[in-house]
Amino acid sequence: MDRGTENATATAWQPQRGDLAHDTGPGRLGVVTALPEDTGTAAYQLTLQGGGAGRTAPLTRLRPPAAAKAAALYVCAERSRRIQPALPIERAEEEGLAFAALHRLDLVESITDPFGEPDPQQRAGWLRVRELAETGRVATVIVRWPAAISPEHSHEFRAREIAWLKARATTVRYSWPPLADPGMG
């Protein structure tokens, strides 16, 4: 029985010896071979699947195996005032879905916020993104482009949020083709 996958939240999930765990540092699966109490440290020891030297990792960097491919799609696009006001939102959703499929990410949730508030922490949808990252339910947040998190004139909010996600082993990926990372996956 793989006890590590019974509860997928980062705060409640406690891997045990023999469990598979996704180490977000190297982005690889490993088998837990020692717990922090075994070594008197704050780190777990893993032997990576597929070979290579074992490594240590703190709990904040470990996720249940299924969480490694879990993603949330976040859409916050300004509506056009012209003929098709919903078109920017539809494009962002289509690109996000295509990006998730291309990179074999499991879309956990699609979240949409109205455009206009520059501070993401003042938007209900973005707070949901933070909740998913905090609980370890997603390892990736897909957005169309950086301005979906916060507009250029408020780039400090974006930097704050990306750093916050990174501290929770969650990455931001852009689905707009000129910004999309072709090597990701």
Backbone as CSV, one residue per row, in Angstrom:
resi,resn,N_x,N_y,N_z,CA_x,CA_y,CA_z,C_x,C_y,C_z
1,MET,0.845,-1.186,0.000,0.000,0.000,0.000,0.881,1.238,0.000
2,ASP,0.596,2.188,-0.853,1.360,3.426,-0.963,0.686,4.495,-0.116
3,ARG,1.068,4.554,1.159,0.434,5.494,2.081,0.626,6.936,1.648
4,GLY,1.672,7.241,0.904,1.970,8.608,0.506,0.965,9.212,-0.448
5,THR,0.181,8.387,-1.111,-0.784,8.944,-2.054,-2.190,9.003,-1.484
6,GLU,-2.378,8.582,-0.250,-3.711,8.630,0.329,-4.186,10.062,0.543
7,ASN,-3.287,10.947,0.876,-3.663,12.343,1.116,-2.712,13.205,0.312
8,ALA,-3.223,13.906,-0.674,-2.380,14.642,-1.606,-2.018,16.043,-1.152
9,THR,-2.358,16.435,0.039,-2.012,17.787,0.439,-0.599,17.837,0.971
10,ALA,0.115,18.917,0.627,1.505,19.063,1.044,1.612,19.157,2.556
11,THR,0.654,19.793,3.193,0.758,19.984,4.623,0.398,18.716,5.387
12,ALA,-0.442,17.868,4.857,-0.849,16.667,5.564,-0.117,15.426,5.079
13,TRP,0.403,15.447,3.881,1.053,14.271,3.306,2.395,14.034,3.971
14,GLN,2.567,12.884,4.534,3.815,12.509,5.184,4.301,11.210,4.549
15,PRO,5.272,11.276,3.623,5.740,10.040,2.996,6.400,9.124,4.023
16,GLN,6.265,7.851,3.793,6.850,6.834,4.663,7.909,6.059,3.884
17,ARG,8.754,5.320,4.591,9.762,4.485,3.924,9.078,3.588,2.910
18,GLY,9.622,3.539,1.717,9.081,2.695,0.660,8.084,3.394,-0.250
19,ASP,7.590,4.560,0.147,6.644,5.304,-0.691,7.359,5.946,-1.869
20,LEU,6.630,6.089,-2.955,7.118,6.893,-4.074,6.832,8.351,-3.761
21,ALA,7.771,9.209,-4.120,7.586,10.645,-3.925,8.181,11.367,-5.128
22,HIS,7.531,12.435,-5.539,8.060,13.264,-6.618,8.875,14.371,-5.980
23,ASP,10.180,14.400,-6.288,11.072,15.443,-5.780,11.056,16.563,-6.809
24,THR,10.478,17.692,-6.440,10.334,18.794,-7.387,11.664,19.465,-7.705
25,GLY,12.704,19.204,-6.900,14.030,19.760,-7.210,14.515,19.280,-8.562
26,PRO,14.814,17.975,-8.688,15.228,17.458,-9.997,14.038,17.100,-10.888
27,GLY,12.827,17.139,-10.323,11.650,16.776,-11.105,11.584,15.298,-11.409
28,ARG,11.988,14.470,-10.461,12.005,13.019,-10.674,11.349,12.283,-9.525
29,LEU,10.895,11.069,-9.826,10.328,10.201,-8.802,11.440,9.476,-8.071
30,GLY,11.202,9.239,-6.803,12.155,8.475,-6.010,11.429,7.672,-4.956
31,VAL,12.132,6.707,-4.414,11.611,5.899,-3.329,12.186,6.453,-2.031
32,VAL,11.329,6.699,-1.060,11.780,7.208,0.233,12.507,6.072,0.949
33,THR,13.780,6.309,1.264,14.582,5.285,1.934,14.863,5.619,3.392
34,ALA,14.729,6.891,3.781,14.921,7.272,5.178,14.088,8.505,5.489
35,LEU,13.566,8.534,6.709,12.755,9.643,7.181,13.626,10.598,7.989
36,PRO,13.168,11.830,8.203,13.961,12.775,8.987,14.361,12.223,10.369
37,GLU,13.439,11.519,11.024,13.772,10.985,12.353,14.826,9.885,12.304
38,ASP,15.003,9.257,11.136,16.046,8.237,10.994,17.440,8.838,10.997
39,THR,17.544,10.048,10.477,18.866,10.658,10.300,19.116,11.844,11.225
40,GLY,18.102,12.272,11.951,18.261,13.418,12.831,18.358,14.735,12.081
41,THR,17.845,14.750,10.845,17.835,15.977,10.039,16.390,16.324,9.707
42,ALA,16.213,17.386,8.926,14.870,17.781,8.501,14.560,17.253,7.104
43,ALA,15.434,16.400,6.564,15.289,15.952,5.178,14.957,14.466,5.087
44,TYR,14.262,14.152,4.010,13.984,12.767,3.653,15.098,12.305,2.709
45,GLN,15.414,11.035,2.721,16.375,10.499,1.762,15.604,9.697,0.728
46,LEU,15.989,9.898,-0.535,15.328,9.202,-1.637,16.361,8.552,-2.536
47,THR,15.965,7.437,-3.119,16.722,6.831,-4.197,15.890,7.071,-5.444
48,LEU,16.427,7.797,-6.402,15.658,8.172,-7.577,15.422,6.978,-8.481
49,GLN,14.219,6.906,-9.025,13.897,5.851,-9.973,14.688,6.074,-11.246
50,GLY,15.122,5.009,-11.853,15.883,5.127,-13.082,17.369,5.274,-12.827
51,GLY,17.771,5.144,-11.589,19.196,5.192,-11.281,19.667,6.543,-10.817
52,GLY,20.954,6.613,-10.636,21.546,7.853,-10.147,21.724,7.801,-8.646
53,ALA,22.488,8.727,-8.165,22.760,8.790,-6.731,21.508,9.182,-5.970
54,GLY,21.410,8.714,-4.758,20.311,9.118,-3.903,20.456,10.590,-3.553
55,ARG,19.419,11.147,-2.972,19.476,12.561,-2.607,18.602,12.797,-1.396
56,THR,18.798,13.952,-0.802,17.943,14.347,0.311,17.027,15.468,-0.156
57,ALA,15.874,15.565,0.473,14.912,16.607,0.108,14.045,16.926,1.319
58,PRO,13.761,18.209,1.544,12.818,18.568,2.610,11.398,18.233,2.174
59,LEU,10.506,18.111,3.128,9.105,17.793,2.825,8.489,18.810,1.870
60,THR,8.889,20.078,1.956,8.307,21.110,1.092,8.598,20.863,-0.378
61,ARG,9.595,20.046,-0.681,9.942,19.765,-2.071,9.353,18.443,-2.559
62,LEU,8.691,17.708,-1.685,8.154,16.399,-2.050,6.653,16.466,-2.276
63,ARG,6.202,15.732,-3.278,4.786,15.638,-3.605,4.441,14.171,-3.874
64,PRO,3.183,13.811,-3.667,2.763,12.466,-4.093,2.987,12.336,-5.597
65,PRO,3.255,11.148,-6.088,3.554,10.985,-7.517,2.518,11.593,-8.456
66,ALA,1.239,11.460,-8.147,0.193,11.997,-9.026,0.228,13.519,-9.102
67,ALA,0.707,14.176,-8.053,0.732,15.636,-8.030,1.766,16.221,-8.978
68,ALA,2.724,15.427,-9.399,3.793,15.933,-10.262,3.262,16.487,-11.577
69,LYS,2.190,15.948,-12.075,1.621,16.388,-13.349,0.331,17.180,-13.173
70,ALA,-0.011,17.520,-11.949,-1.244,18.260,-11.683,-1.043,19.749,-11.962
71,ALA,-1.999,20.332,-12.672,-1.894,21.748,-13.050,-3.240,22.437,-12.904
72,ALA,-3.148,23.748,-12.706,-4.334,24.603,-12.704,-4.180,25.587,-13.859
73,LEU,-5.258,25.858,-14.545,-5.277,26.865,-15.602,-5.881,28.128,-15.006
74,TYR,-5.131,29.230,-15.087,-5.610,30.500,-14.550,-5.798,31.482,-15.696
75,VAL,-7.009,32.029,-15.805,-7.337,32.971,-16.874,-7.796,34.290,-16.255
76,CYS,-7.104,35.350,-16.629,-7.490,36.702,-16.228,-7.149,37.579,-17.426
77,ALA,-8.130,37.779,-18.289,-7.894,38.498,-19.542,-8.881,39.649,-19.672
78,GLU,-8.392,40.735,-20.206,-9.245,41.894,-20.450,-10.201,41.577,-21.590
79,ARG,-11.459,41.829,-21.364,-12.463,41.600,-22.408,-12.345,42.684,-23.461
80,SER,-12.500,42.267,-24.685,-12.483,43.216,-25.790,-13.754,44.049,-25.751
81,ARG,-13.641,45.289,-26.086,-14.830,46.150,-26.113,-15.432,46.173,-27.519
82,ARG,-14.894,45.375,-28.380,-15.344,45.369,-29.771,-16.367,44.282,-30.022
83,ILE,-16.263,43.652,-31.149,-17.286,42.714,-31.609,-17.423,41.472,-30.729
84,GLN,-16.324,40.854,-30.317,-16.380,39.608,-29.557,-15.737,39.795,-28.180
85,PRO,-16.479,40.268,-27.197,-15.885,40.568,-25.897,-15.302,39.355,-25.174
86,ALA,-15.799,38.158,-25.431,-15.308,36.965,-24.730,-14.104,36.325,-25.420
87,LEU,-13.722,36.807,-26.592,-12.651,36.172,-27.368,-11.326,36.051,-26.604
88,PRO,-10.826,37.079,-25.909,-9.559,36.909,-25.186,-9.615,35.804,-24.126
89,ILE,-10.732,35.672,-23.459,-10.886,34.625,-22.447,-10.905,33.255,-23.112
90,GLU,-11.637,33.137,-24.225,-11.709,31.867,-24.951,-10.332,31.465,-25.472
91,ARG,-9.584,32.429,-26.017,-8.226,32.119,-26.507,-7.329,31.638,-25.387
92,ALA,-7.379,32.325,-24.253,-6.547,31.931,-23.116,-6.903,30.523,-22.647
93,GLU,-8.187,30.209,-22.606,-8.614,28.868,-22.198,-8.170,27.815,-23.208
94,GLU,-8.365,28.092,-24.505,-7.965,27.141,-25.542,-6.463,26.889,-25.509
95,GLU,-5.675,27.960,-25.413,-4.218,27.797,-25.364,-3.789,27.031,-24.121
96,GLY,-4.424,27.328,-22.988,-4.086,26.634,-21.749,-4.391,25.148,-21.820
97,LEU,-5.553,24.810,-22.375,-5.918,23.402,-22.527,-4.970,22.684,-23.479
98,ALA,-4.629,23.340,-24.580,-3.694,22.741,-25.539,-2.309,22.554,-24.912
99,PHE,-1.859,23.544,-24.140,-0.565,23.458,-23.467,-0.554,22.278,-22.491
100,ALA,-1.617,22.147,-21.698,-1.705,21.038,-20.744,-1.671,19.697,-21.470
101,ALA,-2.409,19.580,-22.564,-2.423,18.323,-23.316,-1.048,18.026,-23.927
102,LEU,-0.435,19.033,-24.518,0.879,18.854,-25.146,1.924,18.375,-24.151
103,HIS,1.869,18.898,-22.932,2.871,18.564,-21.923,2.401,17.502,-20.941
104,ARG,1.285,16.855,-21.285,0.728,15.754,-20.496,0.510,16.134,-19.032
105,LEU,-0.012,17.329,-18.850,-0.353,17.791,-17.510,-1.808,17.448,-17.232
106,ASP,-2.097,17.057,-16.016,-3.467,16.751,-15.615,-4.096,18.025,-15.064
107,LEU,-5.059,18.556,-15.795,-5.705,19.798,-15.375,-6.660,19.507,-14.226
108,VAL,-6.333,20.030,-13.058,-7.123,19.831,-11.855,-8.302,20.792,-11.823
109,GLU,-8.036,22.031,-12.255,-9.064,23.060,-12.166,-8.757,24.176,-13.147
110,SER,-9.812,24.782,-13.687,-9.694,25.966,-14.528,-10.344,27.117,-13.757
111,ILE,-9.574,28.182,-13.568,-10.012,29.285,-12.717,-9.985,30.574,-13.526
112,THR,-11.062,31.352,-13.463,-11.142,32.611,-14.203,-11.441,33.753,-13.243
113,ASP,-10.729,34.843,-13.436,-10.962,36.065,-12.675,-11.299,37.187,-13.640
114,PRO,-12.093,38.150,-13.190,-12.308,39.337,-14.023,-11.027,40.166,-14.060
115,PHE,-10.777,40.797,-15.176,-9.596,41.630,-15.351,-9.819,42.980,-14.681
116,GLY,-8.756,43.575,-14.172,-8.861,44.930,-13.649,-8.114,45.167,-12.360
117,GLU,-8.144,44.226,-11.439,-7.443,44.387,-10.166,-5.979,43.991,-10.355
118,PRO,-5.037,44.922,-10.171,-3.631,44.603,-10.401,-3.017,43.645,-9.374
119,ASP,-3.483,43.675,-8.121,-2.911,42.813,-7.090,-3.631,41.465,-7.109
120,PRO,-2.948,40.398,-7.508,-3.598,39.094,-7.581,-4.206,38.636,-6.254
121,GLN,-3.624,39.060,-5.143,-4.149,38.635,-3.847,-5.496,39.270,-3.522
122,GLN,-5.951,40.181,-4.361,-7.264,40.792,-4.184,-8.319,40.132,-5.072
123,ARG,-7.941,39.045,-5.757,-8.863,38.336,-6.657,-9.195,36.959,-6.085
124,ALA,-10.460,36.620,-6.094,-10.908,35.330,-5.548,-10.288,34.155,-6.301
125,GLY,-10.219,34.250,-7.618,-9.654,33.155,-8.400,-8.189,32.919,-8.091
126,TRP,-7.420,33.995,-7.993,-5.990,33.832,-7.685,-5.803,33.265,-6.279
127,LEU,-6.662,33.638,-5.361,-6.577,33.055,-4.020,-6.810,31.550,-4.077
128,ARG,-7.662,31.118,-4.995,-7.872,29.676,-5.192,-6.601,29.032,-5.745
129,VAL,-5.916,29.696,-6.670,-4.636,29.192,-7.195,-3.661,29.009,-6.036
130,ARG,-3.566,29.999,-5.172,-2.657,29.922,-4.015,-3.031,28.753,-3.108
131,GLU,-4.329,28.547,-2.915,-4.783,27.435,-2.076,-4.366,26.090,-2.672
132,LEU,-4.530,25.948,-3.984,-4.136,24.705,-4.637,-2.632,24.455,-4.507
133,ALA,-1.839,25.514,-4.623,-0.389,25.380,-4.472,-0.014,25.087,-3.023
134,GLU,-0.631,25.794,-2.107,-0.324,25.623,-0.674,-0.593,24.204,-0.212
135,THR,-1.658,23.605,-0.712,-2.023,22.255,-0.290,-1.361,21.178,-1.137
136,GLY,-0.543,21.582,-2.095,0.172,20.605,-2.911,-0.672,19.932,-3.971
137,ARG,-1.850,20.462,-4.264,-2.725,19.835,-5.262,-2.259,20.086,-6.678
138,VAL,-1.440,21.134,-6.895,-0.899,21.400,-8.228,0.604,21.659,-8.138
139,ALA,1.299,21.292,-9.189,2.734,21.565,-9.301,2.990,22.625,-10.366
140,THR,1.961,22.907,-11.176,2.088,23.868,-12.266,0.850,24.751,-12.330
141,VAL,1.075,26.033,-12.591,-0.011,26.966,-12.868,0.212,27.464,-14.284
142,ILE,-0.784,27.264,-15.136,-0.699,27.686,-16.536,-1.430,29.018,-16.680
143,VAL,-0.732,30.018,-17.207,-1.347,31.309,-17.524,-0.949,31.652,-18.954
144,ARG,-1.721,32.490,-19.603,-1.418,32.812,-20.997,-0.129,33.604,-21.112
145,TRP,0.008,34.634,-20.294,1.202,35.469,-20.316,1.353,36.134,-18.959
146,PRO,2.491,36.767,-18.689,2.727,37.346,-17.362,1.659,38.330,-16.897
147,ALA,1.102,39.122,-17.799,0.100,40.123,-17.421,-1.181,39.489,-16.880
148,ALA,-1.370,38.179,-17.076,-2.528,37.520,-16.485,-2.414,37.485,-14.961
149,ILE,-1.187,37.480,-14.467,-0.975,37.506,-13.014,-1.093,38.942,-12.513
150,SER,-0.388,39.842,-13.158,-0.526,41.274,-12.860,0.014,42.064,-14.042
151,PRO,-0.563,43.233,-14.304,-0.128,44.029,-15.454,1.309,44.541,-15.275
152,GLU,1.903,44.937,-16.387,3.294,45.398,-16.367,3.537,46.500,-15.352
153,HIS,2.617,47.440,-15.228,2.838,48.539,-14.287,2.819,48.073,-12.833
154,SER,2.426,46.826,-12.600,2.409,46.252,-11.248,3.228,44.964,-11.195
155,HIS,4.339,44.952,-11.918,5.149,43.738,-12.038,5.665,43.224,-10.694
156,GLU,5.762,44.099,-9.691,6.235,43.655,-8.377,5.263,42.656,-7.756
157,PHE,3.962,42.797,-8.034,2.987,41.819,-7.554,3.236,40.467,-8.207
158,ARG,3.521,40.496,-9.498,3.781,39.251,-10.225,5.011,38.551,-9.662
159,ALA,6.078,39.305,-9.467,7.309,38.720,-8.922,7.050,38.114,-7.544
160,ARG,6.276,38.814,-6.726,5.941,38.305,-5.387,5.190,36.976,-5.482
161,GLU,4.206,36.918,-6.373,3.384,35.705,-6.488,4.165,34.532,-7.074
162,ILE,4.983,34.789,-8.076,5.782,33.714,-8.663,6.768,33.177,-7.628
163,ALA,7.390,34.048,-6.842,8.305,33.609,-5.784,7.550,32.795,-4.728
164,TRP,6.336,33.239,-4.385,5.527,32.514,-3.398,5.210,31.109,-3.904
165,LEU,4.812,31.004,-5.170,4.518,29.691,-5.751,5.768,28.823,-5.784
166,LYS,6.872,29.405,-6.194,8.129,28.646,-6.279,8.518,28.087,-4.918
167,ALA,8.302,28.849,-3.851,8.611,28.379,-2.504,7.735,27.183,-2.117
168,ARG,6.669,26.962,-2.851,5.778,25.825,-2.616,5.900,24.793,-3.723
169,ALA,7.040,24.793,-4.391,7.360,23.825,-5.449,6.325,23.840,-6.573
170,THR,5.818,25.025,-6.893,4.838,25.191,-7.963,5.413,26.160,-8.987
171,THR,5.389,25.772,-10.251,5.933,26.623,-11.298,4.823,27.268,-12.103
172,VAL,5.149,28.417,-12.687,4.240,29.106,-13.593,4.733,28.846,-15.000
173,ARG,3.828,28.428,-15.870,4.152,28.187,-17.282,3.214,29.029,-18.131
174,TYR,3.758,29.614,-19.191,2.981,30.463,-20.093,2.544,29.657,-21.302
175,SER,1.271,29.770,-21.653,0.724,28.991,-22.762,0.765,29.725,-24.095
176,TRP,0.950,31.036,-24.089,1.030,31.792,-25.331,2.273,31.332,-26.077
177,PRO,2.137,30.846,-27.324,3.266,30.217,-28.011,4.602,30.980,-27.986
178,PRO,4.642,32.305,-28.157,5.957,32.950,-28.089,6.635,32.861,-26.722
179,LEU,5.867,32.612,-25.661,6.457,32.518,-24.330,6.506,31.094,-23.798
180,ALA,5.806,30.177,-24.453,5.737,28.801,-23.982,7.116,28.150,-24.062
181,ASP,7.418,27.351,-23.037,8.704,26.654,-22.967,8.582,25.342,-23.747
182,PRO,9.216,25.259,-24.937,9.062,24.056,-25.747,9.721,22.837,-25.110
183,GLY,10.693,23.020,-24.231,11.384,21.886,-23.608,10.724,21.405,-22.334
184,MET,9.678,22.092,-21.884,9.007,21.709,-20.656,8.262,20.396,-20.861
185,GLY,8.257,19.560,-19.890,7.468,18.362,-20.018,8.114,17.225,-19.415
